[in-house]
Coordinates of C-alpha atoms in Angstrom, one line a residue:
Chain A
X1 CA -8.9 7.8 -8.3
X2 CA -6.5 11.1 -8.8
X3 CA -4.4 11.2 -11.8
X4 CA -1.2 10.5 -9.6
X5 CA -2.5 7.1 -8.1
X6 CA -3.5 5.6 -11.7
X7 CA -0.1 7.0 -12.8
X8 CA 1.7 5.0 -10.0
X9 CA -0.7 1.6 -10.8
X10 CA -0.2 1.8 -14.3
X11 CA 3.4 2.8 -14.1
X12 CA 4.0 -0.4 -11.8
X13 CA 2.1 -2.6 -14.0
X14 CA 4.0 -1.9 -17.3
X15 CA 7.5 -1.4 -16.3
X16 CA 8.2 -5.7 -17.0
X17 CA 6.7 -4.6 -20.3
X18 CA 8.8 -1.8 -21.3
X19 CA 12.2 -3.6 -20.5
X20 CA 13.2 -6.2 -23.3
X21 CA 15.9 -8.1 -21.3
X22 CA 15.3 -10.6 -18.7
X23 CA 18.6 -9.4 -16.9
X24 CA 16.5 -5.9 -16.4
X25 CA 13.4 -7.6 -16.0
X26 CA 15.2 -9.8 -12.4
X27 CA 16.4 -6.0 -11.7
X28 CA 12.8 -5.0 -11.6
X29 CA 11.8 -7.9 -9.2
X30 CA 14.9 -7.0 -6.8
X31 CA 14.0 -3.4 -6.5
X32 CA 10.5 -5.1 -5.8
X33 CA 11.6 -6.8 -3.2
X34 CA 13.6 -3.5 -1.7
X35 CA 10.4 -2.1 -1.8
X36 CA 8.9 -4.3 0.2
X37 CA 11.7 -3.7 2.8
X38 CA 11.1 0.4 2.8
X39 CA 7.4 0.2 3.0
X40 CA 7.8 -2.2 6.3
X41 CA 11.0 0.4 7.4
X42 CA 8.5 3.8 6.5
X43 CA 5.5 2.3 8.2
X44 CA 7.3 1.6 11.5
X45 CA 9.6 4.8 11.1
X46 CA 6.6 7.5 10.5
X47 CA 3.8 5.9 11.7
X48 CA 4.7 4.0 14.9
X49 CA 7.7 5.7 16.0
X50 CA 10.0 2.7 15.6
X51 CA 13.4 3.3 14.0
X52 CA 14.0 -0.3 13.3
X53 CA 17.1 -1.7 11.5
X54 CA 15.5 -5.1 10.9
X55 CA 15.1 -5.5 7.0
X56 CA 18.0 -8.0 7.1
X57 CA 16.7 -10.2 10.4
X58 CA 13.3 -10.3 8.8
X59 CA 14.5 -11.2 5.3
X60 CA 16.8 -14.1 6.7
X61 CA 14.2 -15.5 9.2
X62 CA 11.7 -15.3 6.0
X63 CA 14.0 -17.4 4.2
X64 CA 15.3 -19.5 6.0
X65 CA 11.6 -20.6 7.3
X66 CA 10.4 -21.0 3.9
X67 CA 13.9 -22.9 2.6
X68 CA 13.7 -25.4 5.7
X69 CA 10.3 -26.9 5.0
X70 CA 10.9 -26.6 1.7
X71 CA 13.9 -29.1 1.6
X72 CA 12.8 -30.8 4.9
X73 CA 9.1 -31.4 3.9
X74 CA 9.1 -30.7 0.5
X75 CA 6.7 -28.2 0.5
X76 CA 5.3 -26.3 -2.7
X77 CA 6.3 -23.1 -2.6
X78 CA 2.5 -21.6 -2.6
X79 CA 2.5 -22.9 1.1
X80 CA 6.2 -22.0 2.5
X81 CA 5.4 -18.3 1.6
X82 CA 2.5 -17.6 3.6
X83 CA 4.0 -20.0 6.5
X84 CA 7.3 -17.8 6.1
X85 CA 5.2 -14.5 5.8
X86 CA 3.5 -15.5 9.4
X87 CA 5.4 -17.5 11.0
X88 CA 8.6 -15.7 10.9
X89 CA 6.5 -12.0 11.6
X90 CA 5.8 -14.2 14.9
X91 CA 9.5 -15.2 15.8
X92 CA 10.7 -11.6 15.0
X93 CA 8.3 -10.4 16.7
X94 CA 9.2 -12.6 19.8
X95 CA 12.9 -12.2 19.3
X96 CA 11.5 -8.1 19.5
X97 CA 9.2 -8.2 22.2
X98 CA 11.8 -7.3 25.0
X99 CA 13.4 -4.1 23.0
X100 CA 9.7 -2.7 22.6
X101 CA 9.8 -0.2 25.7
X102 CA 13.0 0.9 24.1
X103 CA 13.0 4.0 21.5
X104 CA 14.9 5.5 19.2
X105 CA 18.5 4.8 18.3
X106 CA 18.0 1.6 20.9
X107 CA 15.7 -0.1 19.6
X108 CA 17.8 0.4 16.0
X109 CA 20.7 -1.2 18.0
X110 CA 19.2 -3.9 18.8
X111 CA 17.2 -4.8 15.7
X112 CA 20.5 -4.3 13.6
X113 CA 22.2 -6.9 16.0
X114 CA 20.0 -9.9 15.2
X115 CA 21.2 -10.3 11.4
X116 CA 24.6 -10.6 12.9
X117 CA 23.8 -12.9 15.6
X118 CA 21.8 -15.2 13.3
X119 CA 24.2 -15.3 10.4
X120 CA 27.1 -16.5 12.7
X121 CA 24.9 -18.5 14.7
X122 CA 24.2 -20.9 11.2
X123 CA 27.8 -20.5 10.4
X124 CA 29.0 -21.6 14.3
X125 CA 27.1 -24.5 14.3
X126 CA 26.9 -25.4 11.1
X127 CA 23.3 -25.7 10.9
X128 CA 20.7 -25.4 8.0
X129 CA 23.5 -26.3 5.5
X130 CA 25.7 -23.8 7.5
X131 CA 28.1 -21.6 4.9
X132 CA 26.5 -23.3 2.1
X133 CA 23.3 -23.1 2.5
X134 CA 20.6 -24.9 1.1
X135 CA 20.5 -25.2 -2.3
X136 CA 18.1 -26.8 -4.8
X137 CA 15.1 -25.2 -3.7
X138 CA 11.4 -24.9 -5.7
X139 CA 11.0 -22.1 -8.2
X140 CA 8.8 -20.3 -9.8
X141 CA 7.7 -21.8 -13.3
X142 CA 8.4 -18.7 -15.4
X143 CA 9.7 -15.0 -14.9
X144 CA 6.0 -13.5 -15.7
X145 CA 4.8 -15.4 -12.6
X146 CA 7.9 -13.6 -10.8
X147 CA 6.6 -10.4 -11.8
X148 CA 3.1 -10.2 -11.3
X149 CA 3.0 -12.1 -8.4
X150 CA 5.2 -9.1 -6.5
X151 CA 3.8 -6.0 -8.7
X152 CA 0.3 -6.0 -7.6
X153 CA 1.3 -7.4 -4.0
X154 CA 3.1 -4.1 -3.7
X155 CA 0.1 -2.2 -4.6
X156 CA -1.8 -3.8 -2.2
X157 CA 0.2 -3.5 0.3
X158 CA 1.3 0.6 -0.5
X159 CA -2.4 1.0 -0.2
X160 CA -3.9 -1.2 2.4
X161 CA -0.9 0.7 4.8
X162 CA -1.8 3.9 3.9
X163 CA -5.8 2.8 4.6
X164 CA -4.3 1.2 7.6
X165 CA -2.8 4.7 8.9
X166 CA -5.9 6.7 8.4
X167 CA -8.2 4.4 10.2
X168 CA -8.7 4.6 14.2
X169 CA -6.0 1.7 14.8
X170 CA -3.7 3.7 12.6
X171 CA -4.2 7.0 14.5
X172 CA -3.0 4.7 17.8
X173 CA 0.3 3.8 16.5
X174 CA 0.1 7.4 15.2
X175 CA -0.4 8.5 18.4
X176 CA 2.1 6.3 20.1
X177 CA 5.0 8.2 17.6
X178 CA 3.7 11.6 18.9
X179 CA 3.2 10.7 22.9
X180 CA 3.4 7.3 23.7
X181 CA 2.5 8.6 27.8
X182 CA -0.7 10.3 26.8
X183 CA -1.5 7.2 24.8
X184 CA -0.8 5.2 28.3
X185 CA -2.8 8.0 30.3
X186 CA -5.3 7.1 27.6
X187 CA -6.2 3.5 29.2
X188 CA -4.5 1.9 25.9
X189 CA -1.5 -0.7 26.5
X190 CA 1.0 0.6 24.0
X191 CA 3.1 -2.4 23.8
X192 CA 0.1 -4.3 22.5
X193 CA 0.2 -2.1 19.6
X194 CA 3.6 -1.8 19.1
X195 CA 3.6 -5.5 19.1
X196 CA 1.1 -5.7 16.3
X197 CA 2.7 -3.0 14.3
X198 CA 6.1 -5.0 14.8
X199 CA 4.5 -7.9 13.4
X200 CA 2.9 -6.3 10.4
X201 CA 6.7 -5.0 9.5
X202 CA 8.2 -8.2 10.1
X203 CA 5.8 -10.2 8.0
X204 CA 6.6 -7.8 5.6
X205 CA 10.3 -8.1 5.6
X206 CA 10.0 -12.7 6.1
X207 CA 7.6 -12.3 2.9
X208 CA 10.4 -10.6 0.8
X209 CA 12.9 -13.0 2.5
X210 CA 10.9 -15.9 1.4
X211 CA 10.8 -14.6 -1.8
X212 CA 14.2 -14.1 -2.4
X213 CA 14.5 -18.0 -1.5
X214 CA 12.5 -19.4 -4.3
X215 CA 13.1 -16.6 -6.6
X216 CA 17.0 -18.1 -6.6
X217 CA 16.1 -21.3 -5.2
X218 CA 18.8 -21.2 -2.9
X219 CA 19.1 -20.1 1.0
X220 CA 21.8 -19.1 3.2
X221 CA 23.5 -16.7 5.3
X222 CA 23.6 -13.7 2.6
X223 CA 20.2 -13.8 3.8
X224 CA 21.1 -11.8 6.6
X225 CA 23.2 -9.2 4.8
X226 CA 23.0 -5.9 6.1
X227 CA 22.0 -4.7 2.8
X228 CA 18.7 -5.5 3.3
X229 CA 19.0 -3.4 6.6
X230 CA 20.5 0.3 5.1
X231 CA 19.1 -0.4 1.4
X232 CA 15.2 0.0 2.5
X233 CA 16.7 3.6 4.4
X234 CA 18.0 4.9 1.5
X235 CA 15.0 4.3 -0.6
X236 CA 12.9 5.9 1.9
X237 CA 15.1 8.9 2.3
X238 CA 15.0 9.3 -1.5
X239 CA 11.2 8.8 -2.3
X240 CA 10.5 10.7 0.8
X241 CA 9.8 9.9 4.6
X242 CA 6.0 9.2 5.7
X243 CA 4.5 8.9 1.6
X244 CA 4.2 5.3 1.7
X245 CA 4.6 5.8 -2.0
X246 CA 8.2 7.8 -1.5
X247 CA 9.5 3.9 -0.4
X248 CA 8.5 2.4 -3.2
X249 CA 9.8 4.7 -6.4
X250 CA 12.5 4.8 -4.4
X251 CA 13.3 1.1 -4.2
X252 CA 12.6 1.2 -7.7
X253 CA 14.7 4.3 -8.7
X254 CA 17.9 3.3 -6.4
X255 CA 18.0 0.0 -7.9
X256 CA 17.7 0.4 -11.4
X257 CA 20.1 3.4 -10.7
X258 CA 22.5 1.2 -9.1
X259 CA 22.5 -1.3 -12.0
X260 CA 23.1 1.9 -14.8
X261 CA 26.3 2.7 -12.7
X262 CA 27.5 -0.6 -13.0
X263 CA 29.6 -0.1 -16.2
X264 CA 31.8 2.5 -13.9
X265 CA 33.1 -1.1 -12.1
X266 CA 34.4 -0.3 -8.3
X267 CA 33.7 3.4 -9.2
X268 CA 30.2 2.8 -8.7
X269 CA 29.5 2.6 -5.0
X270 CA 31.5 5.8 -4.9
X271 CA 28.8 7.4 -7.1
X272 CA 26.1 6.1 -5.7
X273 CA 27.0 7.3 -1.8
X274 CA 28.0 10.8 -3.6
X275 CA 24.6 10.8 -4.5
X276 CA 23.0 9.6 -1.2
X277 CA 24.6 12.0 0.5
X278 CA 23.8 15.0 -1.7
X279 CA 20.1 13.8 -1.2
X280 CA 20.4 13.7 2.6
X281 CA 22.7 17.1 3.0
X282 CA 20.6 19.1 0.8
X283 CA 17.6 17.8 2.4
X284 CA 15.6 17.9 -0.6
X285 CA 12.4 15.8 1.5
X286 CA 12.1 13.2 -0.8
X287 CA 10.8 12.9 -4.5
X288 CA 7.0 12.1 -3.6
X289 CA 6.5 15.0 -1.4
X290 CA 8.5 17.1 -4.1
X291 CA 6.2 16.2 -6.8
X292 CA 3.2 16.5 -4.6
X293 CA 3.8 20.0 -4.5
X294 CA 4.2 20.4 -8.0
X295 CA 1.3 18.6 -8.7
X296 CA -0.7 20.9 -6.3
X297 CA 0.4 23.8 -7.9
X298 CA -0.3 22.8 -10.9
X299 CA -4.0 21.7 -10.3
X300 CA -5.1 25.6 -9.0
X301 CA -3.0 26.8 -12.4
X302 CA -5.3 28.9 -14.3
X303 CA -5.2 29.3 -17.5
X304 CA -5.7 33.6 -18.2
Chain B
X1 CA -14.4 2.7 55.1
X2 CA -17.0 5.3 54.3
X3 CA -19.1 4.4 51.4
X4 CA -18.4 7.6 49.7
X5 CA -14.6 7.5 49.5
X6 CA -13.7 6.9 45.7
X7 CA -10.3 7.0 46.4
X8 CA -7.7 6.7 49.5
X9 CA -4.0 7.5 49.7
X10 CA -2.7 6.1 52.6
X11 CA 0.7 6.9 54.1
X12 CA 2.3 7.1 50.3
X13 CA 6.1 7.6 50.4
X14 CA 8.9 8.2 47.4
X15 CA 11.8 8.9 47.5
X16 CA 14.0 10.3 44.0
X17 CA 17.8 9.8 45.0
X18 CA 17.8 11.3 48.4
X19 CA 15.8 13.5 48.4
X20 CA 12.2 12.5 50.1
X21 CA 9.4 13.8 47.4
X22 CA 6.4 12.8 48.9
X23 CA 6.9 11.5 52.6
X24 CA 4.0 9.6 54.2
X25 CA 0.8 11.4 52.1
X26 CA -2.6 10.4 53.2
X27 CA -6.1 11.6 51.9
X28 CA -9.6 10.8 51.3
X29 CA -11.5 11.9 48.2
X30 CA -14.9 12.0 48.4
X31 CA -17.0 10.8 45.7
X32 CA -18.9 14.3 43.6
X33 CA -16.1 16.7 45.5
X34 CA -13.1 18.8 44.2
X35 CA -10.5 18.0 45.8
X36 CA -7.5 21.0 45.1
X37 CA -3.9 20.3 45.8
X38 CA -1.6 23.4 46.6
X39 CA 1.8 23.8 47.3
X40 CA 5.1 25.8 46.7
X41 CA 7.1 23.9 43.7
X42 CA 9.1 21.4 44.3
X43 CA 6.5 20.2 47.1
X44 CA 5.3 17.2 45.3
X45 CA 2.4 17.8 44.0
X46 CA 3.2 16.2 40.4
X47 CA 5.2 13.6 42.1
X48 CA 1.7 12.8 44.2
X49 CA -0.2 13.0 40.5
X50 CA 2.0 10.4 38.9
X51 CA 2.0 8.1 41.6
X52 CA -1.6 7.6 41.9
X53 CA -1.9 7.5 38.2
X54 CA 1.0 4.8 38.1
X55 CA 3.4 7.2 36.1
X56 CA 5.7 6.6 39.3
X57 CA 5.7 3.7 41.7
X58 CA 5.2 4.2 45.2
X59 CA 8.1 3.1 47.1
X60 CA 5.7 2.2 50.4
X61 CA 2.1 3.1 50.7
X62 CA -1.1 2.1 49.7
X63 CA -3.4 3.6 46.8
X64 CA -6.9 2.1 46.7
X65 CA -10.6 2.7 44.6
X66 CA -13.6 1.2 45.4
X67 CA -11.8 -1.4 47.1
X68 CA -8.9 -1.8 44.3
X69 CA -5.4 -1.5 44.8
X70 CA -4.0 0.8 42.8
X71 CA -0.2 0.7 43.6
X72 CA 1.8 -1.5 41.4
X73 CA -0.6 -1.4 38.3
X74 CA 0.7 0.0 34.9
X75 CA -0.6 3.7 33.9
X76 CA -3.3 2.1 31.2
X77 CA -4.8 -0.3 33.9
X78 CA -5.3 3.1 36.2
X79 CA -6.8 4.9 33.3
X80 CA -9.1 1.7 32.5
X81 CA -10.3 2.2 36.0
X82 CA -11.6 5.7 35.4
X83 CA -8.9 7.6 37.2
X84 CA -7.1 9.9 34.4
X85 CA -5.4 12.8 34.5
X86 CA -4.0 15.6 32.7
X87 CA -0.7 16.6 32.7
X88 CA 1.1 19.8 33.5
X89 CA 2.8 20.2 29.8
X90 CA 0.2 19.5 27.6
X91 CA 0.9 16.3 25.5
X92 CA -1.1 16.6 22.4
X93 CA -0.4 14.2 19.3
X94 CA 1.1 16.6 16.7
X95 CA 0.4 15.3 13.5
X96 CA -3.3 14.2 14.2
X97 CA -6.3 17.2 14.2
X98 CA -8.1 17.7 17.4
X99 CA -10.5 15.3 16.2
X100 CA -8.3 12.8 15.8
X101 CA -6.4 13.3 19.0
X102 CA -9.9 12.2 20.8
X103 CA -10.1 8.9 18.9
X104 CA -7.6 7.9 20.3
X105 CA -9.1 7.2 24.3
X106 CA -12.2 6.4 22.5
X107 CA -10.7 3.5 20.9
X108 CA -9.4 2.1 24.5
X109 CA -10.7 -0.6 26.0
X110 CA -12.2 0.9 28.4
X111 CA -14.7 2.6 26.2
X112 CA -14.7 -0.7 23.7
X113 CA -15.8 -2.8 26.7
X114 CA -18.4 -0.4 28.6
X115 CA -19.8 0.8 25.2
X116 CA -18.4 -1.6 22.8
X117 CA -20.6 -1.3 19.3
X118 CA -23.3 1.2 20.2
X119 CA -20.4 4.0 20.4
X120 CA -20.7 4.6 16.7
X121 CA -19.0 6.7 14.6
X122 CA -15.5 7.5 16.6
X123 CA -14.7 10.9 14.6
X124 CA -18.6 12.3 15.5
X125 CA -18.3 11.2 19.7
X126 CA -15.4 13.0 19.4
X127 CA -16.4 16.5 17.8
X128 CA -19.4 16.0 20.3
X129 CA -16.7 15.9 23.3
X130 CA -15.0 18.4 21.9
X131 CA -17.7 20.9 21.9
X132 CA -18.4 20.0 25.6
X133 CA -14.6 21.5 26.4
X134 CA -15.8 24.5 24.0
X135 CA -14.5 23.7 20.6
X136 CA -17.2 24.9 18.5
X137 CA -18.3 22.1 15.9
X138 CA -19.1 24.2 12.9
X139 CA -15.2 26.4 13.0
X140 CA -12.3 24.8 11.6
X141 CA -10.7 24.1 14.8
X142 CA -11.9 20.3 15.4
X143 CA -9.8 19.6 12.2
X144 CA -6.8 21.6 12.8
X145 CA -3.6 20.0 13.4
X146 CA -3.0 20.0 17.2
X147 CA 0.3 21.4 16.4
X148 CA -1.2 24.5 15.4
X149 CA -2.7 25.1 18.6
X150 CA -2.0 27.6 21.1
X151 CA -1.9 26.9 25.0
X152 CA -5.2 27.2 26.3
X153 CA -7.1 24.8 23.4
X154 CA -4.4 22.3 24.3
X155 CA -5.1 22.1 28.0
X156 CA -8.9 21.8 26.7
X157 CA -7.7 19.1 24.2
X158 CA -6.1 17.6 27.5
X159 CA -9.3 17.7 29.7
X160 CA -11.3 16.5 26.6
X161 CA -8.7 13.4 26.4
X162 CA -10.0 12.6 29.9
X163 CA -13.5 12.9 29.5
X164 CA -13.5 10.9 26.2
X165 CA -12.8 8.1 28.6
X166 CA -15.7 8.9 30.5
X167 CA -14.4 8.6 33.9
X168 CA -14.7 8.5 37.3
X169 CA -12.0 10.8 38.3
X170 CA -10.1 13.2 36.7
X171 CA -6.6 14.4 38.2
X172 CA -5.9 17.8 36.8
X173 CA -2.4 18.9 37.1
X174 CA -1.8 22.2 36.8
X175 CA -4.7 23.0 34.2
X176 CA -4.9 26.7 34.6
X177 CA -1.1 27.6 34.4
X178 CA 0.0 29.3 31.5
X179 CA -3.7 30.6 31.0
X180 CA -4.8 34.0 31.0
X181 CA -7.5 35.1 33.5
X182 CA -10.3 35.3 30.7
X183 CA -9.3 31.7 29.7
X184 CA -9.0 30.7 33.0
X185 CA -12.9 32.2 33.6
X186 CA -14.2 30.6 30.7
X187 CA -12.8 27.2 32.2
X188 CA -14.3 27.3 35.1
X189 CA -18.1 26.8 34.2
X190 CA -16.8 23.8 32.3
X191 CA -15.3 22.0 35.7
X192 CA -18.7 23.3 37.6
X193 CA -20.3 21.7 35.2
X194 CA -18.6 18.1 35.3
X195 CA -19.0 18.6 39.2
X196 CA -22.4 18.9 38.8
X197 CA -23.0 15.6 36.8
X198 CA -21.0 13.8 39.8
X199 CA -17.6 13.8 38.2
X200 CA -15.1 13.8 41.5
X201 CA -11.5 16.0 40.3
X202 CA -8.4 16.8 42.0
X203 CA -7.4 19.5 40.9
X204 CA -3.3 20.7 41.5
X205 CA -3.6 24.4 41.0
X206 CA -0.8 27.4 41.6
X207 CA -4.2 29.7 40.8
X208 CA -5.0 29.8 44.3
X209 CA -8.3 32.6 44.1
X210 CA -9.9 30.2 41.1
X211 CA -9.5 27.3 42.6
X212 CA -11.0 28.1 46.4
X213 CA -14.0 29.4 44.5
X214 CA -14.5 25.9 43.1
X215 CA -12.9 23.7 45.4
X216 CA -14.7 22.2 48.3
X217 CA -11.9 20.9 50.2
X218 CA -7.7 22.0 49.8
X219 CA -5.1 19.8 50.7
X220 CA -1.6 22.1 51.2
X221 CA 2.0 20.0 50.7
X222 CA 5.4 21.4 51.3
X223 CA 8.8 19.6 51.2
X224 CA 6.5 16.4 50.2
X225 CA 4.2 16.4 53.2
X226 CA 1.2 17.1 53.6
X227 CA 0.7 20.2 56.0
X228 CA -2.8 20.9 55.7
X229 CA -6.3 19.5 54.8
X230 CA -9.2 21.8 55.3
X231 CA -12.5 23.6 53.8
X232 CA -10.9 26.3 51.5
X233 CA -11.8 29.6 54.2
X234 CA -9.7 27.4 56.8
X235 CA -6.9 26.8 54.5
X236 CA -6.8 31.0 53.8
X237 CA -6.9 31.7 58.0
X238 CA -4.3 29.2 58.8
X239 CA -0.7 30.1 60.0
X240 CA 0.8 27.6 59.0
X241 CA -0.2 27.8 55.6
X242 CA 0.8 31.1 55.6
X243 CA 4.1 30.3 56.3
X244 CA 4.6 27.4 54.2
X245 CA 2.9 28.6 51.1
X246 CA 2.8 32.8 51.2
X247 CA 6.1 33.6 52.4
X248 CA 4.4 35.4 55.2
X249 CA 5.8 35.0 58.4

């Protein structure tokens, strides 16, 4: 392992330690979970071609799944996860399926559109505790469970994608980004993959969603904010594009730098977009590729 | 139906708007033969390409192989068949090296179901096929980025594409243009080659002196139709051809 992956492991692992305060400590598990959200965004973005806008739809369908059986059935929480991390990657997926031919900015549309449609679709009808939600769902026994339950998920996953991408399946969605008609010309049915790389997002985006249930023990239609749609962008475009890594110390950095601004009260959204859009305008490519080249440099350094 | 006909276009029409880009097409292609397509542009020839490959869909006609109809089936089922093609602007994958361009076909299901496990190691078939279209193994090349590349290695990457889907019948589309002569003579031994191992190729050519030196048969389109289908020392003696193709009145 190179000195920057341990860094990043280690780094990951200690942060709960190096905070005192729980307050900072549920920061750490929210950026966590924003992290989550830009890996799914930066694997579909770079490596598949698919600009999708779907943090918030997969977050709420993740929730909601895992809130329903857990006040309907009563299920423990160690079950409505990985039902919510499937089964909702298979109704997104579904909900999905037609926009799939579709590309760019379309496809964005449409996935941005769902959160919406949901969220006033509960509220309509008044269904799954409509406006209220449902509250009184399980929790996790203590914060330290919270923590590493989410920390070394994330480095599973930040790895297993970027393994994912460099095998021969990975080089097919790769493909698909680059020249989706030479990939048909190449007897391979692209929707099939786009599909499955669809569903590894969403399953992604439900397991944060579920997450967020039982980490407040509550669900309802904030779920769906579009925050968990723009948020995961942002992070991306700040750790840098196509890293895999970028996402996540971005997730981390955006969130613990939106807490810090906090004491500037209303002041500090207008900070924090100054700041976004410096990034973006100045088009610095993101902090991992940044330090990659540093880092690069630094190894041929000779010492004379 | 002749034994030996791999694939039939029969009366094939489309129109784009109004305008009639391939009006009633018919041909036989005869299993082991190169079949070259020639034509002033705008006469259809890519139009023909795509609709056979299922790029377009036919608006009347019928397309069949070995008794299969083609028309109507999505571009991957017409590939899975063994009928690929190249197309006219190269369409590498950017970001991937020439290696990894080729694992893509290999990882179709075509190859997974007629070789399925005993194909191997994907990235080693694939420097092997690349050394057949003249990539040497030992240079760097296999491992550059195919954005690096200059013209002629990506209509090679192309024609390796196809052949890493070990087909039937390739459709080459314009595979010479944009090449210069010596690139263009160190292509042809390649296509001999394949010829020889009983690979049957259209091939749509604007390099009219390379490809009757290959070709056994040349099929001449104008304004979408077909005009002409002869051996390639009819084709240079006929009038019509002439006319339709030379400028020469």
């Amino acid at each position: 392992m190179s000195l920057p992956t341990v860094a990043f492991v280690l780094g990951l692992l200690i942060i709960p330690l190096a905070v005192t305060s729980m307050a900072w400590q549920k920061i750490i598990i929210i950026a966590c979970i924003f992290a989550f959200l830009a890996l799914s965004f930066d694997f579909l973005a770079h490596f598949v071609g698919i600009v999708c806008l779907g943090g918030a739809f997969f977050t709420g369908v993740g929730g909601y799944i895992s809130g329903l059986l857990n006040s309907a059935f009563g299920l423990p929480l160690v079950i409505t996860i990985p039902i919510a991390t499937i089964g909702g990657g298979v109704i997104c997926t579904l909900f999905l399926l037609p926009c799939l031919p579709m590309r760019g900015i379309y496809f964005a549309i449409v996935s941005l559109m769902y959160p919406l449609l949901f969220a006033r679709v509960i509220q309509a009808l008044n269904i799954f505790g409509g406006t209220d939600g449902l509250p009184g769902l399980a929790t996790f026994p203590n914060i330290w469970v919270e923590l590493y339950l989410i920390l070394p998920l994330i480095l599973i996953l930040t790895f297993g994608l970027r393994r994912l991408v460099n095998e021969d399946f990975g080089m097919v969605l790769r493909a698909i980004k680059d020249n989706d008609q030479a990939v048909k010309a190449s007897n391979i049915n692209i929707t099939w993959f786009k599909m499955k790389a669809v569903f590894l997002a969403a399953a992604i985006g439900c397991f944060s969603g579920a997450y967020l249930t039982h980490l407040y023990g509550w669900v309802g239609i904030s779920l769906f904010a579009l925050d968990f749609s723009i948020f995961p962008i942002a992070a991306t475009v700040v750790g840098g594009v196509g890293t895999l890594v970028g996402p996540v110390i971005g997730a981390l950095i955006l969130t613990l730098f939106s807490e810090m601004l906090r004491e500037f009260g209303p002041l500090r959204v207008v900070f924090y977009s100054l700041i976004l859009a410096g990034l973006v305008i100045l088009n610095t490519g993101g902090l991992v590729p940044y330090l990659q080249r540093k880092y690069h440099q630094f190894e041929r350094w000779i010492e004379i | 139906m002749n034994k030996d006909v791999i694939l039939q276009v029969k009366g094939v029409s489309k129109s784009f708007g109004g305008v009639k880009a391939i009006n009633h097409v018919s041909f036989d292609l005869l299993k082991g033969q190169i079949l070259g397509i020639i034509g002033p542009n705008g006469s259809g020839k890519t139009t023909l390409v795509n609709l056979i490959t299922g790029f377009v869909k036919a608006d009347s006609g019928l397309i069949f192989s070995e008794g299969k109809k083609l028309i109507g089936l999505p571009p991957y089922k017409i590939a899975g068949l063994g009928i690929v093609r190249t197309f006219q602007i190269p369409r590498p994958y950017h970001s991937l090296s020439a290696m990894k361009n080729l694992v893509v076909p290999l990882y179709s299901s075509r190859i997974v179901r007629t070789i399925g496990g005993k194909l191997g190691d994907r990235d080693t078939v694939a420097l092997d096929i690349l050394e057949e279209v003249g990539f040497e193994r030992d240079a760097h090349i296999p491992y550059k980025h195919a954005s690096a590349f200059p013209e002629g290695f990506l209509k090679r990457l192309e024609l390796a594409r196809c052949l890493a889907l070990r087909p039937h019948v390739i459709i080459m589309d314009e595979l010479f243009s944009g090449l210069s002569v010596s690139e263009i003579t160190a292509m042809i031994p390649i296509i001999e080659k394949l010829q020889m191992n009983g690979m049957t190729l259209i091939m749509v050519e604007h390099r009219v002196r390379e490809l009757f030196q290959i070709a056994h048969r040349v099929m001449v389109m104008n304004f979408g139709e077909k005009i002409a289908e002869d051996v390639p020392d009819e084709i240079i003696k006929s009038e019509i051809v002439k006319q339709a193709y030379m400028g020469v009145t």
